Coordinates of C-alpha atoms in Angstrom, one line a residue:
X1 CA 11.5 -28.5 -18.9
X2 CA 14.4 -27.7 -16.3
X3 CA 15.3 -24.3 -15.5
X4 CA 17.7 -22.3 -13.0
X5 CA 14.8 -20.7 -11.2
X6 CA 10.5 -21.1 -11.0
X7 CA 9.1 -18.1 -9.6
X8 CA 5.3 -18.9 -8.3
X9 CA 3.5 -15.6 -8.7
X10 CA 3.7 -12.5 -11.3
X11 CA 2.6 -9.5 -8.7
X12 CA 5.8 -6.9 -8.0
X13 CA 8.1 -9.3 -6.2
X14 CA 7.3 -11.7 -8.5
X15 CA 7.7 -10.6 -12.2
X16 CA 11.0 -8.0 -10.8
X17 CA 12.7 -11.1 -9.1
X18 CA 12.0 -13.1 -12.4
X19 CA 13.3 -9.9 -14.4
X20 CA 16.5 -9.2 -12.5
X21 CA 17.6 -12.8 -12.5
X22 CA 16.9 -13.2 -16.0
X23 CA 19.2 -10.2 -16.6
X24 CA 21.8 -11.7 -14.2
X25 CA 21.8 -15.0 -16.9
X26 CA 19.3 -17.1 -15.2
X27 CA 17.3 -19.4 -17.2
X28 CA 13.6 -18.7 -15.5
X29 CA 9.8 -19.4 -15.8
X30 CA 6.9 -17.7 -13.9
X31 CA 3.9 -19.4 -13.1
X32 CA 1.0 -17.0 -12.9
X33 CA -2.5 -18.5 -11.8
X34 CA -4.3 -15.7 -13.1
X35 CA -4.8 -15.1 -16.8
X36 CA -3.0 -11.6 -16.7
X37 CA 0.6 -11.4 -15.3
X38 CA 1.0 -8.4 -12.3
X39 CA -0.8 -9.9 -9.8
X40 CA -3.3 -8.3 -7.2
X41 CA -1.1 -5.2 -7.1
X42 CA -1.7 -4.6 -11.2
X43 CA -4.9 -6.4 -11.5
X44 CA -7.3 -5.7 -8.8
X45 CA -4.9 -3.4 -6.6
X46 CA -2.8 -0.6 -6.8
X47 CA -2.6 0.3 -10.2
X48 CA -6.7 0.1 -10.5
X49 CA -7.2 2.3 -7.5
X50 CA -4.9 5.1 -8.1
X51 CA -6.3 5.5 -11.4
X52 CA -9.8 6.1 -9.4
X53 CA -8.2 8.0 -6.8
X54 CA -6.7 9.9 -9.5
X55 CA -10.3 10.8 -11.4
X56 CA -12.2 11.0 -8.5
X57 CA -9.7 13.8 -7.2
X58 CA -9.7 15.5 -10.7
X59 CA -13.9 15.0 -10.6
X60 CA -13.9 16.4 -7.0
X61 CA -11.3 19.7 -8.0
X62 CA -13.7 20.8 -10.4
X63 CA -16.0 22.6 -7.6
X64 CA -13.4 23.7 -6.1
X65 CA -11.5 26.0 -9.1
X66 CA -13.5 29.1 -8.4
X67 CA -11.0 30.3 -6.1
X68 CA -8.2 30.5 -8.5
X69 CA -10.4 32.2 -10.9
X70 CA -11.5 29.5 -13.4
X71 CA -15.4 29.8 -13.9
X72 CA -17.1 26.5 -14.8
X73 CA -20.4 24.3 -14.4
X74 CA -20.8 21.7 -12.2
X75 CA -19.1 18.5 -12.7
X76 CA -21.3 15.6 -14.5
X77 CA -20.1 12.2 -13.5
X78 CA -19.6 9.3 -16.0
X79 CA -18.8 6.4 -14.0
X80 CA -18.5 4.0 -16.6
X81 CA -15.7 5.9 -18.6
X82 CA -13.8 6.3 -15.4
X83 CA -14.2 2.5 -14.8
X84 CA -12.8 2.1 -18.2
X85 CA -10.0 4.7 -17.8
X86 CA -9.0 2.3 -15.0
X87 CA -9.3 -0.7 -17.2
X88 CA -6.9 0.8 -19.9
X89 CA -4.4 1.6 -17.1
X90 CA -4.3 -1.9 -15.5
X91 CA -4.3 -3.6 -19.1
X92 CA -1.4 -1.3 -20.1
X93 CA 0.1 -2.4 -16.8
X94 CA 0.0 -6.0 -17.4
X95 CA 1.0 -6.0 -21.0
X96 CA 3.7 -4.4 -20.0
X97 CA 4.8 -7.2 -17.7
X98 CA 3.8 -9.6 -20.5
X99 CA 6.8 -7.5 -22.4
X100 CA 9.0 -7.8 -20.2
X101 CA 8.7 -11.7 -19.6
X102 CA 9.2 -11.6 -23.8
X103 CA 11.9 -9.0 -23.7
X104 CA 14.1 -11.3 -20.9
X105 CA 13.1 -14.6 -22.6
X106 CA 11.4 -15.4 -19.6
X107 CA 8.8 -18.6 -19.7
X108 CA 5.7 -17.3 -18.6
X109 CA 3.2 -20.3 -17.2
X110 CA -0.4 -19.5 -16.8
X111 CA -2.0 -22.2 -14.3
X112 CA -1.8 -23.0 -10.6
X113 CA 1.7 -23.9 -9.5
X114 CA 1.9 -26.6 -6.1
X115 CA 5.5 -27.4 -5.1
X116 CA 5.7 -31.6 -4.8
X117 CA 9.7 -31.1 -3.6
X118 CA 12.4 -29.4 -3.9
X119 CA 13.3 -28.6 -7.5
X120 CA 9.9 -29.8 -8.6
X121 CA 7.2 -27.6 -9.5
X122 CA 3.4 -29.0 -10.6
X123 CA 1.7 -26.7 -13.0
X124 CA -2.3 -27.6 -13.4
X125 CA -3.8 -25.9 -16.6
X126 CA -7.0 -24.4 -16.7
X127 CA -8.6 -27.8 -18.5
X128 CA -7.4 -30.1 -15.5
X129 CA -4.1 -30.8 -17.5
X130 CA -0.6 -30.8 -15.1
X131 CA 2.7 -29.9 -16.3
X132 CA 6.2 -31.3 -14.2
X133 CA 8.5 -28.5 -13.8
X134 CA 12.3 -28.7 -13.0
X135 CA 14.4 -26.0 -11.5
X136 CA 17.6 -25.6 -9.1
X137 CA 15.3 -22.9 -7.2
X138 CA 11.8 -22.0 -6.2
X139 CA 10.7 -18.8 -5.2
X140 CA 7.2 -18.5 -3.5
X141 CA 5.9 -15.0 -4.6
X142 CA 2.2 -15.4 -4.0
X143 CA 1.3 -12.6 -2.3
X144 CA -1.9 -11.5 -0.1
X145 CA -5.7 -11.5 -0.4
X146 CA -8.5 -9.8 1.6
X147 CA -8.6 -10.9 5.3
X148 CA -12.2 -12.4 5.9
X149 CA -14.7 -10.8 8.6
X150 CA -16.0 -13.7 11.0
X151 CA -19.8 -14.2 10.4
X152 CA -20.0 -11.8 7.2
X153 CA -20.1 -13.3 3.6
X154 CA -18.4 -11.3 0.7
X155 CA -20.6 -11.5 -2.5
X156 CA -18.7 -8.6 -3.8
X157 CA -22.0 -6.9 -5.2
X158 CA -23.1 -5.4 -2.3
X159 CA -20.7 -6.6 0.8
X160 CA -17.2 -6.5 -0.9
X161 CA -13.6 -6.6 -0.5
X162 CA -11.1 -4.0 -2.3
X163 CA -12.1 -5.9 -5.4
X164 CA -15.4 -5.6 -5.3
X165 CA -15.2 -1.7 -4.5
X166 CA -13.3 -1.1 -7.9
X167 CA -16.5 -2.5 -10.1
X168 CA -19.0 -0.8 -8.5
X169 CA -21.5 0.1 -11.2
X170 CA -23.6 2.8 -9.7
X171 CA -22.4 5.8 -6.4
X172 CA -23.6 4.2 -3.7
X173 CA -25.9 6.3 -1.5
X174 CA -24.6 4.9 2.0
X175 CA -20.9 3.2 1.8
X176 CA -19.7 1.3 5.0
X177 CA -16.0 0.9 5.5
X178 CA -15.3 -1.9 7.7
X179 CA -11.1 -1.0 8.5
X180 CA -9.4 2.2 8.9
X181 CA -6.5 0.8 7.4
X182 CA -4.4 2.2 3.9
X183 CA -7.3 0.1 1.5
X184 CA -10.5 1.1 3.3
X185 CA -9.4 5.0 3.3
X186 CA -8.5 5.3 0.0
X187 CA -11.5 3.3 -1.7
X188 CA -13.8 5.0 1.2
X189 CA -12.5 8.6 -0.4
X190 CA -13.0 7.5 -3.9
X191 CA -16.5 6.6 -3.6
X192 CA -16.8 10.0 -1.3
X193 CA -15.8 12.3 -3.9
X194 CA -18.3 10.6 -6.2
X195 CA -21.1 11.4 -4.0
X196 CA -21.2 8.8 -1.7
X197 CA -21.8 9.3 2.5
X198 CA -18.9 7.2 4.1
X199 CA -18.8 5.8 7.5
X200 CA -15.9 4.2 8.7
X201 CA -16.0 1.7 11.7
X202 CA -12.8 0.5 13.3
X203 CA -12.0 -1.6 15.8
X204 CA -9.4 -0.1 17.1
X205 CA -9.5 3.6 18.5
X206 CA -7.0 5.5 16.1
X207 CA -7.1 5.1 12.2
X208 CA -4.0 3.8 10.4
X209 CA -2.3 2.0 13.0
X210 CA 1.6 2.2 12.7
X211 CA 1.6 5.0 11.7
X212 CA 3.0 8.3 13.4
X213 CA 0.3 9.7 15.7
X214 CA 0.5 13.1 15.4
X215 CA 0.0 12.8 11.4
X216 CA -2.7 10.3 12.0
X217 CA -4.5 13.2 14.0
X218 CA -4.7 16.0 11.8
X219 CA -5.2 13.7 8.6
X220 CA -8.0 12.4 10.4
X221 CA -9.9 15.7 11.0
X222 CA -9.1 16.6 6.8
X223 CA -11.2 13.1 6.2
X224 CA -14.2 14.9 8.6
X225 CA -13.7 18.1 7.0
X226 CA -14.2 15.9 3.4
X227 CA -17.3 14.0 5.0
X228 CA -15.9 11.1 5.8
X229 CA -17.4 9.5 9.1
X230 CA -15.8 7.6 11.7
X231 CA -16.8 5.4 14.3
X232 CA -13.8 4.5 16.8
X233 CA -13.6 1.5 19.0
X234 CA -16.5 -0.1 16.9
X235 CA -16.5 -3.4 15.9
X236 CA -19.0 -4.8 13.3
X237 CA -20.7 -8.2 14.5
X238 CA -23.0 -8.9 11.9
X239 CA -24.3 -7.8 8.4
X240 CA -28.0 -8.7 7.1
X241 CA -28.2 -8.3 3.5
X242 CA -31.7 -10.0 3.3
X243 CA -33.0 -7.1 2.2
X244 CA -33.0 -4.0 0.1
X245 CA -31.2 -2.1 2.1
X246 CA -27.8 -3.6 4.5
X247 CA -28.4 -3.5 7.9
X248 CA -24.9 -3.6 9.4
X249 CA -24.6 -4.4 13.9
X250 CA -22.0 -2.7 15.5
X251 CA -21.0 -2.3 18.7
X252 CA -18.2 -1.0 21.1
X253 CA -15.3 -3.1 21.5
X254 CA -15.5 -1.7 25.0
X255 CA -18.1 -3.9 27.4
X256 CA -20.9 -0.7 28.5
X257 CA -19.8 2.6 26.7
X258 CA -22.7 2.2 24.2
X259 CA -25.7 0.3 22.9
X260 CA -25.2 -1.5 20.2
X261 CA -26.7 0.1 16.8
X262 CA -27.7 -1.2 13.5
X263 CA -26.6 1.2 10.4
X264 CA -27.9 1.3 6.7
X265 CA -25.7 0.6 3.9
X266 CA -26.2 0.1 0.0
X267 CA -22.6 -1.2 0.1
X268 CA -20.4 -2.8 2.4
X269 CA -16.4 -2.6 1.8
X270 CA -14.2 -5.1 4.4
X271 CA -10.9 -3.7 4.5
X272 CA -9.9 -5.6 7.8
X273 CA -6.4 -6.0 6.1
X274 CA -5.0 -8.9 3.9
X275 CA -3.4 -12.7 4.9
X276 CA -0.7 -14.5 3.2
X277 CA -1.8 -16.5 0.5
X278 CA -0.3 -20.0 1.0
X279 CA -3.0 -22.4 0.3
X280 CA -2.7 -25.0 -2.0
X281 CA 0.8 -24.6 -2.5
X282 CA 1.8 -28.0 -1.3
X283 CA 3.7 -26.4 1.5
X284 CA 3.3 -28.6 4.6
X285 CA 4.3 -31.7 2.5
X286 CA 7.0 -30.1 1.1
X287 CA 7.9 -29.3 4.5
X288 CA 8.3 -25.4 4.5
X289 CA 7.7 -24.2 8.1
X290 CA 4.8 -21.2 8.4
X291 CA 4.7 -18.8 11.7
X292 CA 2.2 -18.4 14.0
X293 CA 0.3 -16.2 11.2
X294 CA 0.5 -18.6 8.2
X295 CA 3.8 -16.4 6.4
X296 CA 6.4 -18.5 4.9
X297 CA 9.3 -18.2 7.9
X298 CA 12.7 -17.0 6.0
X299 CA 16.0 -16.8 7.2
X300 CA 18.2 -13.8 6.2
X301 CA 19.0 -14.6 2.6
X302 CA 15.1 -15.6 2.0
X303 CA 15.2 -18.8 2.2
X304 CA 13.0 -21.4 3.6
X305 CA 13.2 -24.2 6.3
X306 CA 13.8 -26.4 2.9
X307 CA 16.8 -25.7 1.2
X308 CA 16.5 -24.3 -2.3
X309 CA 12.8 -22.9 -1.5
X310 CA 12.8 -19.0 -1.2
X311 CA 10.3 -16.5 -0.3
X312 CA 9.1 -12.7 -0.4
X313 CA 6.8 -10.4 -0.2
X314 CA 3.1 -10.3 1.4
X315 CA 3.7 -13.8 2.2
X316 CA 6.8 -13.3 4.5
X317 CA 7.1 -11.0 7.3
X318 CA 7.0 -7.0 7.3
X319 CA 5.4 -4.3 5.7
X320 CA 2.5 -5.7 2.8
X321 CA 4.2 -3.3 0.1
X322 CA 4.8 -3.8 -3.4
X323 CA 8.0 -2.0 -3.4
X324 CA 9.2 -3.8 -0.6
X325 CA 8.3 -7.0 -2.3
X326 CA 10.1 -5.7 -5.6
X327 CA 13.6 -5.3 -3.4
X328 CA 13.0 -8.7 -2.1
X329 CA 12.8 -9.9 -5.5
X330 CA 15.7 -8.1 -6.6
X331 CA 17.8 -9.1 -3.6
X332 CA 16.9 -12.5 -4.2
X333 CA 18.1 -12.7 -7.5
X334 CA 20.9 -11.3 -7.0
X335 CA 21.9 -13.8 -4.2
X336 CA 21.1 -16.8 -6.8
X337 CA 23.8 -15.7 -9.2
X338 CA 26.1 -15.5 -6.2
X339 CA 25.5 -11.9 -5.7
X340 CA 24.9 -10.0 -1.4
X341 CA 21.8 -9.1 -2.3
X342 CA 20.2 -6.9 0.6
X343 CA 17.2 -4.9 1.5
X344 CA 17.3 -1.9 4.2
X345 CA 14.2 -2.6 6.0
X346 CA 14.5 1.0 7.9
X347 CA 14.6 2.9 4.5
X348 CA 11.1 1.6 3.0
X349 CA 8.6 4.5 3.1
X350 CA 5.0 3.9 2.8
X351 CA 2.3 5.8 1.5
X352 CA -1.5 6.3 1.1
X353 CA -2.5 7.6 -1.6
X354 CA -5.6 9.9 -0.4
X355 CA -6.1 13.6 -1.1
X356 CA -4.4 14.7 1.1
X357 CA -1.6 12.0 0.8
X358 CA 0.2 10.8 3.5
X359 CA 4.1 9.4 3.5
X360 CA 6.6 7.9 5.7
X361 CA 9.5 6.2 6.1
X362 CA 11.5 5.4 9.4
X363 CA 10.8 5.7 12.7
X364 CA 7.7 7.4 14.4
X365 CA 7.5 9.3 17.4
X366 CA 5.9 6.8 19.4
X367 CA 8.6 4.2 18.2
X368 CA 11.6 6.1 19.5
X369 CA 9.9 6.4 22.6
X370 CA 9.2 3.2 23.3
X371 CA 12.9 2.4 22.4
X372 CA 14.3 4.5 24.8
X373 CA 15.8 6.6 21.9
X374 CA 17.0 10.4 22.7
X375 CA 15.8 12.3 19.5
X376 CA 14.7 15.7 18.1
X377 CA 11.9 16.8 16.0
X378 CA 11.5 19.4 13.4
X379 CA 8.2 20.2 11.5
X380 CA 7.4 22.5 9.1
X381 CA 3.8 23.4 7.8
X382 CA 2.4 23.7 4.4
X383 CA 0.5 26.9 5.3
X384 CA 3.9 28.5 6.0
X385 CA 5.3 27.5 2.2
X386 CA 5.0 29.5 -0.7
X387 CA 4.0 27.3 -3.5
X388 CA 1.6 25.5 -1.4
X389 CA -0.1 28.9 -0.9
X390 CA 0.0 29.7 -5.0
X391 CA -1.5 25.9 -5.2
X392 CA -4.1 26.5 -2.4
X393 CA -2.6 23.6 -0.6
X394 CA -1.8 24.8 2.4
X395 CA -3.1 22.0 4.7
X396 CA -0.6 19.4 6.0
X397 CA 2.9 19.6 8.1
X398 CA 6.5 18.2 7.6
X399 CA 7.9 16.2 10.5
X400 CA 11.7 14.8 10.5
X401 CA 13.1 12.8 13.5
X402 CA 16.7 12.6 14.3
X403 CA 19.1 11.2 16.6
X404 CA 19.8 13.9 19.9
X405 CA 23.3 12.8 19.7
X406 CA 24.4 12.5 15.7
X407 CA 21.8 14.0 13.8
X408 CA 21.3 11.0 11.9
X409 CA 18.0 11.1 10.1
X410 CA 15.5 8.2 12.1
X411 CA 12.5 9.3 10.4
X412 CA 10.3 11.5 8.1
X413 CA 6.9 11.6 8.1
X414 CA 4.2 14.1 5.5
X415 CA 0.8 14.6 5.5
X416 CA -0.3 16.6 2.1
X417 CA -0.5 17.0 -1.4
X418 CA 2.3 15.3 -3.4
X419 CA 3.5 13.6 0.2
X420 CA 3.9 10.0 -1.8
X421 CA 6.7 11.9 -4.0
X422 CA 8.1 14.2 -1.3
X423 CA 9.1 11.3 0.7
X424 CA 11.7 10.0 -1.3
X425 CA 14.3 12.7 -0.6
X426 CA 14.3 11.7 2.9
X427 CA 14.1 8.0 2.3
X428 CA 17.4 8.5 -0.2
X429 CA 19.2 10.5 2.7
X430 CA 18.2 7.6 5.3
X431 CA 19.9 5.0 2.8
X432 CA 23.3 7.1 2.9
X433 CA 22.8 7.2 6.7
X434 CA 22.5 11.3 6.5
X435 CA 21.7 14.0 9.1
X436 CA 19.3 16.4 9.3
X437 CA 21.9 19.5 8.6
X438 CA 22.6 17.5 5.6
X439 CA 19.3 18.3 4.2
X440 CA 18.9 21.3 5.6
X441 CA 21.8 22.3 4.0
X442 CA 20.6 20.6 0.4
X443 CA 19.7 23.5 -1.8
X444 CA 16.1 23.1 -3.0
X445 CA 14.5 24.7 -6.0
X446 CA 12.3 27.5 -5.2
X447 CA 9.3 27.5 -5.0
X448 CA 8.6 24.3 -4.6
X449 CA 6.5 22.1 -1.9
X450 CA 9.5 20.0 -1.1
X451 CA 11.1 23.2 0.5
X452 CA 9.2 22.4 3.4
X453 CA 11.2 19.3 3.7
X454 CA 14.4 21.5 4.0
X455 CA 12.9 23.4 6.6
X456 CA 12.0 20.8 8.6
X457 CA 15.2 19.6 8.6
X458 CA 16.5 22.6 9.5
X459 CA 13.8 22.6 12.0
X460 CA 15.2 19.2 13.6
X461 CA 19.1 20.1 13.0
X462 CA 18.7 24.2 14.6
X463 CA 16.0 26.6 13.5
X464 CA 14.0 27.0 10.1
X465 CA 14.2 29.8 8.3
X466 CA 10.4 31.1 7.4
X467 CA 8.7 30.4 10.3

């Protein structure tokens, strides 16, 4: 079978790049190792654990209700219909994918794709059997997995990665977080609402590195106030699970500031971060160049050191986001039908999906100093806006950066509830290159939590108006 283009993966850059050059006339096929299309994003990622962060919050609210007048009993926990409540969402997820493939006449391929050369693409079945593909392009859409931790072995019972931490069958008692990253904090604050204690060890001595620091600070002391433990400048050297219980060696990462300790744990989740997945692909005798990290190295239009071999996503460099791997997918497309596709790398927001929720998108303080950039900063706290008072969501701040000289908007950055949403106001005006009177001059419904966008806007471009 020959086609126009073979995309190797179904996660988000995968299945939208296959999408949007199927729309653009394209004759394509996906190959999909898995037995479900969406990848780790819709299968064991980001669709799974927002629907836990999602019930754990609602679980967690219930005690909390008694403040705004609504009497009721204390919560009862049934774990197993909230793991299948997030079953139904990630197979609802996938069929829809599945649909979509249908819908665009796309050939969908289950079975472990290896490139032999350019424009040739082996397919090996589950039963051993291999299939030749043909196609003018390849695009290598393979995505992440789970970074191991040196000298600790994942069984994914009891010592798990993010995959792991969505089947857990029982609360834990005791949940060590290995990683202070986006995965660990938002798993570590499921399992916390639930009723689990939560200790998180990082090696480094801030959580959430890359993002703004003034955010990180105050989001950090909401996780404390929520229970949430944290153990900075740790590193974890060993974990024993020959017993009941996990005993779990840590130590500074600094030589002499403290002993080293051993902590219990009925669970252990690594969250260190993810790598690129490129094994197995048959890259190195196909002759596409890796970096010093094992990504894919990609020029500006995506493609590889070997001519008609493209790639996006986790396993090319920047930000490990679906959404940014879904514009690479698009742009990519577009630039096989002879389109310009393009992505603006300084208009991707990120987000973590916590309670509180934190969002961003641009520059961060510390950035713009380190680049020698004049700039101003407006902030705006929840505590100061009206619906967040009605809502009892008061905790939190609004920060927008922009340029000293033009006003250009270089950066937004929200810590509370509805942030993820919030964000994309500012991410629109950064794509249209606008200022911060621009938005403080947008008229925004009242009242409404994204008012305090608009007055820190205002807040950046002269003065806000309610504080």
């Amino acid at each position: 079978m020959s086609y126009d283009l073979i995309v190797i993966g179904s996660g988000p850059g995968g299945y939208v790049c296959a999408v949007k050059a199927a729309q653009l006339g394209l004759k394509v096929a996906v190959v999909e190792k898995r037995a479900t299309y969406g990848g780790t994003c819709l299968n064991i990622g980001c669709i799974p654990s927002k629907a836990l962060l999602h019930a754990s919050e609602r679980f967690d609210e219930v005690g909390h209700l008694g403040a705004l007048g609504v009497k009721v009993g204390p919560a009862e926990l049934d774990l197993p219909a909230m793991l299948a409540h997030k079953d139904a969402t990630v197979k609802s997820n996938v069929d829809g994918v599945a649909y979509l493939f249908k819908k665009n006449k796309i050939d969908g391929i289950i079975g472990t794709g290896r490139i032999l050369a350019p424009g040739k693409v082996e397919v090996t079945k589950a039963g051993g059997a291999t299939e030749l593909l043909e196609t003018k392009a390849i695009v290598i859409a393979t995505g992440s997995d789970s970074a191991p931790l040196p000298g600790v072995t994942i069984d994914e019972k009891r010592v798990v990665t993010s995959t792991g931490a969505l089947e857990l069958p029982a609360v834990p008692k005791k949940l060590i977080v290995v990683g202070a990253g986006v995965i660990g904090l938002e798993l570590g604050s499921v399992w916390r609402r639930l009723g689990a204690e939560v200790t998180v060890v990082e090696f480094l001595d801030r959580i959430l590195p890359g993002m703004d620091g003034e955010v990180v600070k105050q989001f950090q002391r909401m996780l404390q106030k929520q229970g949430i433990s944290f153990r900075l400048g740790t590193k974890v050297t060993a974990v024993d699970a020959s017993g009941e219980t996990l005993k779990v060696s840590i130590e500074p990462v600094k030589e002499g500031e403290a002993a080293a300790e051993v902590l219990d744990a009925d669970v252990v989740l690594v969250a260190i971060g993810r790598r690129p997945y490129t094994e197995g692909l048959g890259l190195s005798e196909a002759g596409v160049a890796l970096d010093e990290r094992r990504r894919v190295k990609v020029d500006a239009h995506y493609q590889t050191s070997v001519p008609g071999i493209y790639a996006i996503g986790d396993v090319i460099a920047g930000p490990m986001l679906a959404h940014k791997a879904e514009d690479e997918g698009v742009a990519i497309a577009e630039i096989l039908a002879g389109q310009a596709g393009h992505v603006n790398y300084g208009a991707i927001p990120a987000v973590v999906y916590t309670n509180p929720e934190i969002a961003s998108v641009g520059a961060t303080e510390e950035e713009l100093k380190a680049a020698g950039i004049d700039y101003k900063v407006g902030k705006f706290p929840f505590s100061a806006n009206g619906r967040a008072r009605a809502m009892l969501q008061t905790e939190g701040f609004v920060k927008i950066l922009s340029d000293a000289k033009t006003d250009r908007l270089l950066g937004g950055h929200i810590v509370g509830t509805g942030a993820g949403e919030m964000i994309h106001e500012i991410v629109v005006l950064m794509e249209f290159a606008g200022s911060a009177e621009d938005l403080g001059r947008t008229t925004h419904a009242h009242p409404t939590m994204s008012e305090s966008v608009k007055e820190a806007a205002l807040a950046a471009w002269t003065k806000p108006i309610h504080m």
